[in-house]
CSV table of C-alpha atoms and ligand atoms in Angstrom, one decimal:
chain,number,residue,atom,x,y,z
V,142,MET,CA,86.1,5.8,148.5
V,143,ASP,CA,88.7,6.1,145.8
V,144,LEU,CA,87.4,6.6,142.3
V,145,ALA,CA,90.4,7.0,140.2
V,146,GLY,CA,88.4,7.1,137.1
V,147,LEU,CA,86.3,10.0,138.1
V,148,GLY,CA,87.3,13.2,136.2
V,149,VAL,CA,85.8,16.6,137.0
V,150,HIS,CA,86.6,19.5,134.7
V,151,PRO,CA,85.2,22.6,136.2
V,152,GLY,CA,84.5,25.4,133.7
V,153,ARG,CA,85.4,23.3,130.7
V,154,PHE,CA,83.0,25.6,128.6
V,155,ASP,CA,83.2,29.3,129.2
V,156,ARG,CA,80.0,31.4,128.9
V,157,ASP,CA,80.5,31.9,125.1
V,158,GLY,CA,80.9,28.2,124.6
V,159,GLN,CA,77.9,27.4,126.7
V,160,GLN,CA,75.8,29.8,124.7
V,161,ARG,CA,77.0,28.3,121.4
V,162,LEU,CA,76.2,24.8,122.7
V,163,VAL,CA,72.7,25.9,123.8
V,164,ALA,CA,72.1,27.4,120.4
V,165,ALA,CA,73.0,24.1,118.7
V,166,LEU,CA,70.8,22.2,121.2
V,167,ARG,CA,67.8,24.4,120.5
V,168,THR,CA,68.1,23.7,116.8
V,169,ALA,CA,68.3,19.9,117.5
V,170,VAL,CA,65.5,19.9,120.1
V,171,ALA,CA,63.2,21.7,117.6
V,172,GLU,CA,63.6,18.5,115.5
V,173,ALA,CA,63.6,16.0,118.5
V,174,PRO,CA,61.4,17.5,121.2
V,175,PHE,CA,61.8,16.8,124.9
V,176,TYR,CA,59.3,14.1,126.1
V,177,THR,CA,58.6,12.4,129.4
V,178,PRO,CA,60.0,8.8,129.6
V,179,THR,CA,58.3,6.3,131.9
V,180,MET,CA,59.7,3.6,134.2
V,181,PRO,CA,59.8,0.0,133.1
V,182,ARG,CA,56.9,-2.1,134.5
V,183,SER,CA,55.3,0.6,136.7
V,184,GLY,CA,55.0,3.1,133.9
V,185,LYS,CA,55.7,5.9,136.4
V,186,PRO,CA,56.8,9.1,134.6
V,187,PHE,CA,60.4,10.4,135.1
V,188,SER,CA,60.5,13.9,136.6
V,189,VAL,CA,63.3,14.7,134.1
V,190,ARG,CA,62.4,15.3,130.5
V,191,MET,CA,64.6,13.7,127.8
V,192,THR,CA,65.6,13.7,124.2
V,193,ASN,CA,68.6,12.3,122.4
V,194,LEU,CA,71.1,13.2,119.7
V,195,GLY,CA,73.3,10.8,117.7
V,196,PRO,CA,72.8,7.4,116.0
V,197,LEU,CA,71.4,5.9,119.1
V,198,GLY,CA,69.2,7.3,121.9
V,199,TRP,CA,68.5,6.0,125.4
V,200,VAL,CA,64.8,5.6,126.0
V,201,SER,CA,62.6,3.9,128.6
V,202,ASP,CA,58.9,3.1,128.8
V,203,LYS,CA,56.5,0.7,130.6
V,204,GLU,CA,56.4,-1.9,127.9
V,205,GLY,CA,60.0,-1.9,126.5
V,206,GLY,CA,62.1,-0.9,129.6
V,207,TYR,CA,65.5,0.7,129.3
V,208,ARG,CA,67.1,0.5,125.8
V,209,TYR,CA,68.8,2.3,122.9
V,210,GLN,CA,67.0,2.9,119.7
V,211,SER,CA,67.7,5.0,116.6
V,212,THR,CA,64.4,6.9,116.5
V,213,HIS,CA,62.5,9.3,118.7
V,214,PRO,CA,59.6,7.4,120.5
V,215,GLU,CA,57.0,10.1,119.8
V,216,THR,CA,58.0,11.5,116.3
V,217,GLY,CA,59.4,8.2,114.9
V,218,ARG,CA,62.2,10.2,113.3
V,219,SER,CA,66.0,9.6,113.6
V,220,TRP,CA,67.7,11.6,116.3
V,221,PRO,CA,69.6,14.8,115.2
V,222,ALA,CA,73.4,14.7,115.0
V,223,ILE,CA,75.5,15.2,118.2
V,224,PRO,CA,76.8,18.9,118.1
V,225,GLU,CA,80.4,19.3,117.0
V,226,MET,CA,81.4,21.0,120.3
V,227,ALA,CA,80.2,17.9,122.2
V,228,MET,CA,82.1,15.6,119.9
V,229,ALA,CA,85.2,17.7,120.3
V,230,VAL,CA,85.0,17.4,124.2
V,231,TRP,CA,84.7,13.6,123.9
V,232,GLN,CA,87.8,13.5,121.6
V,233,GLU,CA,89.8,15.6,124.0
V,234,ILE,CA,89.0,14.0,127.3
V,235,SER,CA,87.5,10.5,126.9
V,236,GLY,CA,90.8,8.8,126.1
V,237,TYR,CA,88.7,6.5,123.9
V,238,PRO,CA,89.5,6.2,120.2
V,239,HIS,CA,86.0,5.7,118.8
V,240,PRO,CA,83.2,8.3,118.7
V,241,PRO,CA,80.2,8.3,121.1
V,242,GLU,CA,77.0,7.0,119.6
V,243,ALA,CA,74.5,8.5,122.0
V,244,CYS,CA,74.0,11.9,123.6
V,245,LEU,CA,71.2,11.8,126.1
V,246,VAL,CA,69.8,15.3,126.8
V,247,ASN,CA,68.1,15.6,130.2
V,248,TYR,CA,66.2,18.7,131.2
V,249,TYR,CA,65.7,19.2,135.0
V,250,ALA,CA,63.2,21.8,135.9
V,251,SER,CA,63.5,23.2,139.5
V,252,GLY,CA,62.4,20.6,142.0
V,253,THR,CA,63.4,17.6,139.8
V,254,LYS,CA,66.1,15.0,140.6
V,255,MET,CA,67.5,11.7,139.4
V,256,GLY,CA,67.7,8.8,141.7
V,257,LEU,CA,71.0,6.8,142.1
V,258,HIS,CA,71.6,4.4,139.2
V,259,GLN,CA,74.3,2.8,137.2
V,260,ASP,CA,74.7,3.4,133.4
V,261,ALA,CA,74.6,-0.2,132.4
V,262,ASP,CA,72.7,-0.5,129.1
V,263,GLU,CA,75.8,-0.2,126.9
V,264,ALA,CA,77.7,-3.1,125.4
V,265,ASP,CA,81.1,-1.5,125.8
V,266,PHE,CA,82.0,-0.4,129.3
V,267,SER,CA,85.6,0.3,128.4
V,268,ALA,CA,84.4,3.6,127.0
V,269,PRO,CA,83.8,6.3,129.7
V,270,VAL,CA,80.7,8.3,130.1
V,271,VAL,CA,81.2,12.1,129.5
V,272,SER,CA,78.7,14.5,130.9
V,273,ILE,CA,78.2,18.2,130.4
V,274,SER,CA,76.3,20.5,132.7
V,275,LEU,CA,74.4,23.6,131.4
V,276,GLY,CA,72.2,26.1,133.3
V,277,ASP,CA,71.4,25.9,137.0
V,278,THR,CA,73.8,24.3,139.5
V,279,CYS,CA,73.0,20.8,140.7
V,280,LEU,CA,74.1,18.6,143.6
V,281,PHE,CA,75.6,15.5,142.0
V,282,ARG,CA,76.0,12.4,144.0
V,283,ILE,CA,78.3,9.5,143.3
V,284,GLY,CA,79.1,6.2,145.2
V,285,GLY,CA,80.7,3.0,144.3
V,286,MET,CA,80.0,-0.2,142.3
V,287,SER,CA,77.4,-1.4,144.8
V,288,ARG,CA,74.2,0.6,145.7
V,289,LYS,CA,75.2,0.1,149.4
V,290,ASP,CA,78.6,1.8,149.0
V,291,THR,CA,79.0,5.2,150.7
V,292,THR,CA,78.4,8.2,148.5
V,293,ARG,CA,79.7,11.7,148.3
V,294,SER,CA,78.2,14.7,146.7
V,295,PHE,CA,79.4,17.9,145.1
V,296,ARG,CA,78.0,20.7,143.0
V,297,LEU,CA,78.1,20.9,139.3
V,298,SER,CA,77.8,24.3,137.6
V,299,SER,CA,77.1,25.4,134.1
V,300,GLY,CA,80.0,24.5,131.8
V,301,ASP,CA,81.5,21.8,134.0
V,302,VAL,CA,82.3,18.4,132.5
V,303,VAL,CA,82.4,15.1,134.3
V,304,VAL,CA,84.0,11.8,133.1
V,305,LEU,CA,83.1,8.5,134.5
V,306,GLY,CA,85.8,6.1,133.4
V,307,GLY,CA,87.8,3.2,134.7
V,308,ASP,CA,86.5,2.2,138.1
V,309,ALA,CA,84.1,5.1,138.1
V,310,ARG,CA,82.4,3.8,134.9
V,311,MET,CA,80.0,1.6,136.8
V,312,ALA,CA,79.6,3.8,139.9
V,313,PHE,CA,76.2,4.6,141.1
V,314,HIS,CA,75.3,8.2,140.6
V,315,GLY,CA,72.4,10.6,140.5
V,316,VAL,CA,71.3,14.2,141.0
V,317,ASP,CA,69.9,15.2,144.4
V,318,ARG,CA,68.6,18.6,143.5
V,319,ILE,CA,68.8,21.7,141.3
V,320,TYR,CA,69.5,25.1,142.8
V,321,PRO,CA,67.0,27.5,141.2
V,322,GLY,CA,68.2,30.8,140.0
V,323,THR,CA,71.9,30.0,139.9
V,324,SER,CA,72.3,30.5,136.1
V,325,THR,CA,70.8,32.7,133.5
V,326,LEU,CA,72.0,30.6,130.6
V,327,LEU,CA,68.7,28.9,129.8
V,328,ARG,CA,66.4,31.8,130.6
V,329,ASP,CA,65.5,32.6,126.9
V,330,TRP,CA,64.6,29.0,126.3
V,331,PHE,CA,63.1,28.1,129.7
V,332,PRO,CA,61.7,31.2,131.6
V,333,ASP,CA,62.1,29.3,134.9
V,334,GLY,CA,65.7,28.2,134.2
V,335,GLY,CA,66.5,24.7,135.2
V,336,ARG,CA,69.4,22.5,134.2
V,337,ILE,CA,70.4,20.6,131.0
V,338,ASN,CA,72.8,17.6,131.2
V,339,LEU,CA,74.3,16.1,128.1
V,340,THR,CA,75.5,12.5,128.6
V,341,LEU,CA,77.8,11.1,125.8
V,342,ARG,CA,78.1,7.4,125.6
V,343,ARG,CA,79.6,4.7,123.4
V,344,VAL,CA,76.8,2.0,123.1
V,345,THR,CA,78.1,-0.8,120.8
V,346,ARG,CA,81.5,-2.5,120.6
V,347,PRO,CA,83.5,-0.9,117.8
N,226,LIG,C1,72.5,10.9,134.2
N,226,LIG,O1,73.2,10.1,135.0
N,226,LIG,O2,71.8,10.4,133.3
N,226,LIG,C2,72.5,12.4,134.4
N,226,LIG,C3,73.5,12.9,135.3
N,226,LIG,C4,73.5,14.4,135.4
N,226,LIG,O3,72.4,15.0,135.2
N,226,LIG,O4,74.5,15.0,135.8
N,227,LIG,MN1,73.6,8.1,134.5
């Protein structure tokens, strides 16, 4: 498998940068708390907890399915702004001239995972997806454009940034597992640790 559009930037944020990003996230999440989305149709809860930052947030529930909306499904309030540090990373490495509109915040407790999926709810696939890992290390899996394509996996550690652009933009990807106790970054916030992933996306056509 040759995914020329897959970019991995290990250690893009040093410890100090990770801590500053977590501080910004804690302020934002106080306004827009993590909630548990549910699957379309079945209503089965995700194991990952989510919230969003930016003008649009990705949500899912039994009735409405996968979609973007400007308000938090539980509080009804607008999502808080995307932290400046995350906007700066997008500007530096996305190669895309317009800002992201959505920053999905996923929290993975130990023992949670995310099944293989494509990010396909956006109107503009010419923009890459930029994702930032914080906290415990995970095993990330990526395949090709078809669910049947062979996949490979690698670990993502706190501070790593991944770009899915070009032919990797529509690649199936997911998180197989979290390695508990591999980072102390989130301990003050989540006593059991875990992992936070920020996914920056352009949603609409500029
Ligand atoms: C996602 O695809 O929504 C998250 C990927 C990750 O947690 O690294
Ligand atoms: Mn995804």
